[in-house]
Amino acid sequence: MSFSLPETFAKLPRYPLLYPYPSPIHPLPALTRHLNHNPRSAPAVSLFAKREDHSSPLACAGNKYRKLEYIVPDILSNSSLHGPGERSEAKATTTLVTEGAIQSNHTVQVASVARRLGLEAIVILHKATGGGLTASSDKDVFLRTGNVQIARLLGAEVRMLEDSSTVDNSDPITPILEGLRAQGKVPYWIPSGASLHPLGGLGYARCAFEIAAQEKEQLGENGRFDYVFVACGSGSTVGGLIAGFKLLQKIEAQRQDENAERVIGRKVIGILNSPTKPREYHEGRVLNFARRAAYLIGLDPERDVTPEDVQLDDRFAGTAYGELDQTSKKTLAFLAQEEGVIVDPVYTVKVMRGVMHWVQVGELIRDWSRRLESSPSEGRVNALFIHTGGQSALSAYADIE
Ligand SMILES: *Cc1c(COP(=O)(O)O)cnc(C)c1O
C-alpha cells in the first residue's frame, strides 16, 4: 500500500529507518467486546491498535524511529541544525548524544540508529527523572536490565547522572559536548524524545497520512478513525499527528464537492503519563511542536493549527512518570490476558487506561454527539490506539508488586 504526500511535504529529506510498508493496524476484539457492555454507549465504539512497536527492524521498535527518519539527513549533512554548531570547516558527525530517564526507550532507538549509521552513541540517563527507580525494590536490577542492558548491547556508552538540574539548575549536557569536542569528536545532540529538535514532529505528521491510507483497507471506503489516542511524553508524537491530520483535513475539504456531507476531522487525544508538570504546560509545548511541523509541511501554522486542536488528558498519569502503580498494573495484565497484547509500563499502559475510561463511561460517545451536532443513534465510532512501543523496559519492572 502506498500513499502520497503533498509536494512541500514530500520534498523534505527522510532517511528510511522503518520497514518500507506501514506499521500494521489491527482490531482489538476482546477489548471492544468488554468495553461495549455499557448500555449507555450506543453506538458501539470499535477499537483498533496501530503497532508502532512493529514499525522497524531496528532494536526495540517504537515511535522514536519515525521521528529520527527526518533527523538523520540533518545528522549526515554538513550544515546541520543541531550538530557541531558554528565551525569554520564542515566536519562529519562522529557521535550521537542524547538523554532520558533510566529506562528511556528513546535512548535505545538513538543508540541503534548510531549503529546503523556507523557512529558512536553516548546516552545520558538521569536517575532523578520520574519515579521508576525510587519505586523499585531492587535498584541494582532497575539500573542494569531492560533498556539499559539493550543500550549497552548496542555499543552505546551509558553515563548515569545522579542529580538532575533541579538541584542547582546547572546544565549537565554542555560540558559533556565540550569534552567530546576537546577529544576531536564531532557530537550531534538529540534532545530528550527528539521533541525539541526542529524536525522532531515531521515523522508523525507523515504517520497521519499513513493512517488515513490504512483507513480504507481496515474500515471500507468511507470509514475513518474518528479518535486517535496516543501517549504524550515529550510531545512531538502527538504534535506531529495533529499537524498531519490538519493538513489532511485541509486537502480533503478542498477536494470535497459542496453537496457532500460535512466531513468531521479525526480527533487526536494525547494522554499524559507524568503528573509533574501541569496540563497547560504540555498543551503549550504540543501546540508549538504541531505548529512547527505544520509550517514545514506547508500549512499556515497560526491559522491552520489552533489551541483547540490540542487535546490532552491528564487524568491517567498515575502517581509518577515511570512508576507502574496498581491501576496501571491491572490494565497491563488485563490487556495481556484478554487480548494477548503487551503494552509498556511507562506510556502505553496509561494510554490504555485513558482509552478504556473514555469508552466505558460513555465520554467518547458524548464527545462524538457534540461533534456530530446530533444524537448518534446507530453505527459505529472507530478509535485507534497508537502502540508506541516500550515493552523492552518491562524486565526492569519485574519486582514491582
Ligand atoms: C517516547 C515514548 C512516548 C512518548 O512520545 P513523545 O513524542 O515523547 O510524547 C510514548 N511511548 C513510548 C513507548 C515512548 O518511548
mmCIF file of N, CA and C in Angstrom, residues 239-308:
data_model
loop_
_atom_site.group_PDB
_atom_site.id
_atom_site.type_symbol
_atom_site.label_atom_id
_atom_site.label_comp_id
_atom_site.label_asym_id
_atom_site.label_seq_id
_atom_site.Cartn_x
_atom_site.Cartn_y
_atom_site.Cartn_z
ATOM 1 N N GLY A 239 2.023 16.092 18.756
ATOM 2 C CA GLY A 239 2.085 17.345 18.000
ATOM 3 C C GLY A 239 2.181 17.090 16.498
ATOM 4 N N GLY A 240 3.016 16.137 16.106
ATOM 5 C CA GLY A 240 3.172 15.801 14.688
ATOM 6 C C GLY A 240 1.883 15.245 14.102
ATOM 7 N N LEU A 241 1.224 14.359 14.843
ATOM 8 C CA LEU A 241 -0.041 13.784 14.364
ATOM 9 C C LEU A 241 -1.077 14.882 14.141
ATOM 10 N N ILE A 242 -1.145 15.817 15.078
ATOM 11 C CA ILE A 242 -2.120 16.915 14.943
ATOM 12 C C ILE A 242 -1.846 17.686 13.653
ATOM 13 N N ALA A 243 -0.581 18.033 13.416
ATOM 14 C CA ALA A 243 -0.235 18.784 12.208
ATOM 15 C C ALA A 243 -0.595 17.990 10.950
ATOM 16 N N GLY A 244 -0.251 16.706 10.935
ATOM 17 C CA GLY A 244 -0.525 15.871 9.762
ATOM 18 C C GLY A 244 -2.021 15.766 9.481
ATOM 19 N N PHE A 245 -2.808 15.543 10.523
ATOM 20 C CA PHE A 245 -4.263 15.429 10.310
ATOM 21 C C PHE A 245 -4.876 16.757 9.887
ATOM 22 N N LYS A 246 -4.322 17.881 10.351
ATOM 23 C CA LYS A 246 -4.837 19.175 9.904
ATOM 24 C C LYS A 246 -4.583 19.372 8.408
ATOM 25 N N LEU A 247 -3.412 18.957 7.963
ATOM 26 C CA LEU A 247 -3.103 19.082 6.535
ATOM 27 C C LEU A 247 -4.041 18.178 5.716
ATOM 28 N N LEU A 248 -4.257 16.958 6.202
ATOM 29 C CA LEU A 248 -5.170 16.048 5.518
ATOM 30 C C LEU A 248 -6.578 16.628 5.414
ATOM 31 N N GLN A 249 -7.012 17.192 6.539
ATOM 32 C CA GLN A 249 -8.355 17.750 6.588
ATOM 33 C C GLN A 249 -8.498 18.894 5.585
ATOM 34 N N LYS A 250 -7.451 19.683 5.486
ATOM 35 C CA LYS A 250 -7.469 20.798 4.544
ATOM 36 C C LYS A 250 -7.566 20.282 3.099
ATOM 37 N N ILE A 251 -6.769 19.254 2.810
ATOM 38 C CA ILE A 251 -6.800 18.674 1.459
ATOM 39 C C ILE A 251 -8.169 18.057 1.184
ATOM 40 N N GLU A 252 -8.688 17.331 2.169
ATOM 41 C CA GLU A 252 -9.999 16.687 1.984
ATOM 42 C C GLU A 252 -11.104 17.727 1.779
ATOM 43 N N ALA A 253 -11.032 18.828 2.503
ATOM 44 C CA ALA A 253 -12.054 19.870 2.368
ATOM 45 C C ALA A 253 -11.985 20.513 0.988
ATOM 46 N N GLN A 254 -10.763 20.674 0.463
ATOM 47 C CA GLN A 254 -10.619 21.272 -0.870
ATOM 48 C C GLN A 254 -11.178 20.354 -1.955
ATOM 49 N N ARG A 255 -11.026 19.052 -1.720
ATOM 50 C CA ARG A 255 -11.463 18.073 -2.723
ATOM 51 C C ARG A 255 -12.979 17.886 -2.735
ATOM 52 N N GLN A 256 -13.579 18.169 -1.600
ATOM 53 C CA GLN A 256 -14.965 17.803 -1.414
ATOM 54 C C GLN A 256 -15.900 18.693 -2.217
ATOM 55 N N ASP A 257 -16.945 18.077 -2.817
ATOM 56 C CA ASP A 257 -17.856 18.975 -3.505
ATOM 57 C C ASP A 257 -18.887 19.503 -2.504
ATOM 58 N N GLU A 258 -19.520 20.594 -2.876
ATOM 59 C CA GLU A 258 -20.330 21.335 -1.915
ATOM 60 C C GLU A 258 -21.504 20.562 -1.356
ATOM 61 N N ASN A 259 -22.018 19.622 -2.127
ATOM 62 C CA ASN A 259 -23.213 18.901 -1.675
ATOM 63 C C ASN A 259 -22.915 17.729 -0.755
ATOM 64 N N ALA A 260 -21.640 17.425 -0.659
ATOM 65 C CA ALA A 260 -21.302 16.242 0.137
ATOM 66 C C ALA A 260 -21.570 16.508 1.621
ATOM 67 N N GLU A 261 -21.666 15.441 2.374
ATOM 68 C CA GLU A 261 -21.877 15.562 3.823
ATOM 69 C C GLU A 261 -20.668 16.226 4.459
ATOM 70 N N ARG A 262 -20.910 16.909 5.557
ATOM 71 C CA ARG A 262 -19.819 17.570 6.266
ATOM 72 C C ARG A 262 -18.810 16.522 6.744
ATOM 73 N N VAL A 263 -17.538 16.807 6.507
ATOM 74 C CA VAL A 263 -16.508 15.876 6.970
ATOM 75 C C VAL A 263 -16.104 16.249 8.388
ATOM 76 N N ILE A 264 -16.141 15.275 9.259
ATOM 77 C CA ILE A 264 -15.706 15.546 10.627
ATOM 78 C C ILE A 264 -14.267 15.066 10.768
ATOM 79 N N GLY A 265 -13.409 15.959 11.181
ATOM 80 C CA GLY A 265 -11.983 15.626 11.276
ATOM 81 C C GLY A 265 -11.711 14.554 12.316
ATOM 82 N N ARG A 266 -10.598 13.903 12.155
ATOM 83 C CA ARG A 266 -10.190 12.921 13.164
ATOM 84 C C ARG A 266 -9.682 13.672 14.381
ATOM 85 N N LYS A 267 -10.044 13.183 15.552
ATOM 86 C CA LYS A 267 -9.652 13.898 16.769
ATOM 87 C C LYS A 267 -8.515 13.156 17.471
ATOM 88 N N VAL A 268 -7.431 13.869 17.705
ATOM 89 C CA VAL A 268 -6.270 13.269 18.370
ATOM 90 C C VAL A 268 -6.332 13.624 19.860
ATOM 91 N N ILE A 269 -6.246 12.610 20.708
ATOM 92 C CA ILE A 269 -6.244 12.851 22.150
ATOM 93 C C ILE A 269 -4.930 12.349 22.731
ATOM 94 N N GLY A 270 -4.183 13.262 23.316
ATOM 95 C CA GLY A 270 -2.901 12.906 23.926
ATOM 96 C C GLY A 270 -3.099 12.573 25.391
ATOM 97 N N ILE A 271 -2.591 11.428 25.808
ATOM 98 C CA ILE A 271 -2.726 11.018 27.215
ATOM 99 C C ILE A 271 -1.381 11.265 27.913
ATOM 100 N N LEU A 272 -1.412 12.123 28.912
ATOM 101 C CA LEU A 272 -0.174 12.453 29.632
ATOM 102 C C LEU A 272 0.228 11.303 30.548
ATOM 103 N N ASN A 273 1.540 11.108 30.668
ATOM 104 C CA ASN A 273 1.995 9.998 31.511
ATOM 105 C C ASN A 273 2.817 10.470 32.698
ATOM 106 N N SER A 274 2.845 11.774 32.907
ATOM 107 C CA SER A 274 3.571 12.283 34.068
ATOM 108 C C SER A 274 2.753 13.373 34.745
ATOM 109 N N PRO A 275 2.571 13.276 36.065
ATOM 110 C CA PRO A 275 1.808 14.319 36.775
ATOM 111 C C PRO A 275 2.678 15.503 37.208
ATOM 112 N N THR A 276 3.963 15.509 36.845
ATOM 113 C CA THR A 276 4.890 16.514 37.376
ATOM 114 C C THR A 276 4.537 17.942 36.952
ATOM 115 N N LYS A 277 4.323 18.127 35.673
ATOM 116 C CA LYS A 277 4.029 19.475 35.171
ATOM 117 C C LYS A 277 2.541 19.570 34.819
ATOM 118 N N PRO A 278 1.953 20.766 34.972
ATOM 119 C CA PRO A 278 0.513 20.897 34.691
ATOM 120 C C PRO A 278 0.181 20.684 33.213
ATOM 121 N N ARG A 279 -1.079 20.327 32.983
ATOM 122 C CA ARG A 279 -1.529 20.056 31.620
ATOM 123 C C ARG A 279 -1.264 21.247 30.699
ATOM 124 N N GLU A 280 -1.461 22.463 31.204
ATOM 125 C CA GLU A 280 -1.289 23.672 30.379
ATOM 126 C C GLU A 280 0.148 23.776 29.846
ATOM 127 N N TYR A 281 1.104 23.346 30.640
ATOM 128 C CA TYR A 281 2.499 23.360 30.197
ATOM 129 C C TYR A 281 2.657 22.475 28.956
ATOM 130 N N HIS A 282 2.116 21.262 29.045
ATOM 131 C CA HIS A 282 2.235 20.332 27.913
ATOM 132 C C HIS A 282 1.442 20.831 26.706
ATOM 133 N N GLU A 283 0.270 21.438 26.971
ATOM 134 C CA GLU A 283 -0.530 21.943 25.845
ATOM 135 C C GLU A 283 0.233 23.007 25.067
ATOM 136 N N GLY A 284 0.934 23.877 25.796
ATOM 137 C CA GLY A 284 1.725 24.914 25.138
ATOM 138 C C GLY A 284 2.830 24.301 24.283
ATOM 139 N N ARG A 285 3.508 23.312 24.838
ATOM 140 C CA ARG A 285 4.586 22.652 24.083
ATOM 141 C C ARG A 285 4.049 21.942 22.844
ATOM 142 N N VAL A 286 2.989 21.163 23.043
ATOM 143 C CA VAL A 286 2.446 20.385 21.918
ATOM 144 C C VAL A 286 1.980 21.324 20.812
ATOM 145 N N LEU A 287 1.353 22.438 21.201
ATOM 146 C CA LEU A 287 0.915 23.413 20.189
ATOM 147 C C LEU A 287 2.123 23.919 19.390
ATOM 148 N N ASN A 288 3.214 24.224 20.099
ATOM 149 C CA ASN A 288 4.425 24.658 19.397
ATOM 150 C C ASN A 288 4.957 23.598 18.449
ATOM 151 N N PHE A 289 5.009 22.351 18.917
ATOM 152 C CA PHE A 289 5.516 21.272 18.053
ATOM 153 C C PHE A 289 4.609 21.089 16.839
ATOM 154 N N ALA A 290 3.297 21.147 17.073
ATOM 155 C CA ALA A 290 2.349 20.972 15.966
ATOM 156 C C ALA A 290 2.523 22.103 14.959
ATOM 157 N N ARG A 291 2.690 23.331 15.460
ATOM 158 C CA ARG A 291 2.816 24.473 14.544
ATOM 159 C C ARG A 291 4.134 24.445 13.780
ATOM 160 N N ARG A 292 5.182 24.003 14.459
ATOM 161 C CA ARG A 292 6.479 23.940 13.783
ATOM 162 C C ARG A 292 6.436 22.916 12.648
ATOM 163 N N ALA A 293 5.828 21.765 12.925
ATOM 164 C CA ALA A 293 5.684 20.758 11.865
ATOM 165 C C ALA A 293 4.747 21.290 10.777
ATOM 166 N N ALA A 294 3.674 21.949 11.196
ATOM 167 C CA ALA A 294 2.695 22.481 10.239
ATOM 168 C C ALA A 294 3.383 23.420 9.246
ATOM 169 N N TYR A 295 4.238 24.279 9.766
ATOM 170 C CA TYR A 295 4.952 25.226 8.915
ATOM 171 C C TYR A 295 5.795 24.473 7.874
ATOM 172 N N LEU A 296 6.506 23.459 8.341
ATOM 173 C CA LEU A 296 7.410 22.735 7.436
ATOM 174 C C LEU A 296 6.665 21.957 6.353
ATOM 175 N N ILE A 297 5.447 21.497 6.660
ATOM 176 C CA ILE A 297 4.727 20.679 5.666
ATOM 177 C C ILE A 297 3.797 21.519 4.797
ATOM 178 N N GLY A 298 3.861 22.830 4.971
ATOM 179 C CA GLY A 298 3.137 23.695 4.028
ATOM 180 C C GLY A 298 1.832 24.273 4.536
ATOM 181 N N LEU A 299 1.558 24.178 5.835
ATOM 182 C CA LEU A 299 0.363 24.823 6.387
ATOM 183 C C LEU A 299 0.732 26.212 6.890
ATOM 184 N N ASP A 300 -0.289 27.001 7.167
ATOM 185 C CA ASP A 300 -0.069 28.274 7.850
ATOM 186 C C ASP A 300 -0.169 27.965 9.344
ATOM 187 N N PRO A 301 0.957 27.992 10.044
ATOM 188 C CA PRO A 301 0.943 27.444 11.404
ATOM 189 C C PRO A 301 -0.045 28.135 12.344
ATOM 190 N N GLU A 302 -0.157 29.453 12.255
ATOM 191 C CA GLU A 302 -1.031 30.158 13.204
ATOM 192 C C GLU A 302 -2.502 29.962 12.861
ATOM 193 N N ARG A 303 -2.810 30.013 11.571
ATOM 194 C CA ARG A 303 -4.224 29.911 11.174
ATOM 195 C C ARG A 303 -4.708 28.477 11.165
ATOM 196 N N ASP A 304 -3.858 27.585 10.710
ATOM 197 C CA ASP A 304 -4.322 26.208 10.491
ATOM 198 C C ASP A 304 -4.254 25.332 11.737
ATOM 199 N N VAL A 305 -3.426 25.705 12.708
ATOM 200 C CA VAL A 305 -3.364 24.908 13.940
ATOM 201 C C VAL A 305 -3.685 25.815 15.122
ATOM 202 N N THR A 306 -4.749 25.488 15.836
ATOM 203 C CA THR A 306 -5.206 26.353 16.933
ATOM 204 C C THR A 306 -5.111 25.608 18.270
ATOM 205 N N PRO A 307 -5.154 26.358 19.366
ATOM 206 C CA PRO A 307 -5.114 25.694 20.683
ATOM 207 C C PRO A 307 -6.219 24.639 20.836
ATOM 208 N N GLU A 308 -7.350 24.835 20.165
ATOM 209 C CA GLU A 308 -8.447 23.852 20.281
ATOM 210 C C GLU A 308 -8.067 22.500 19.670
#
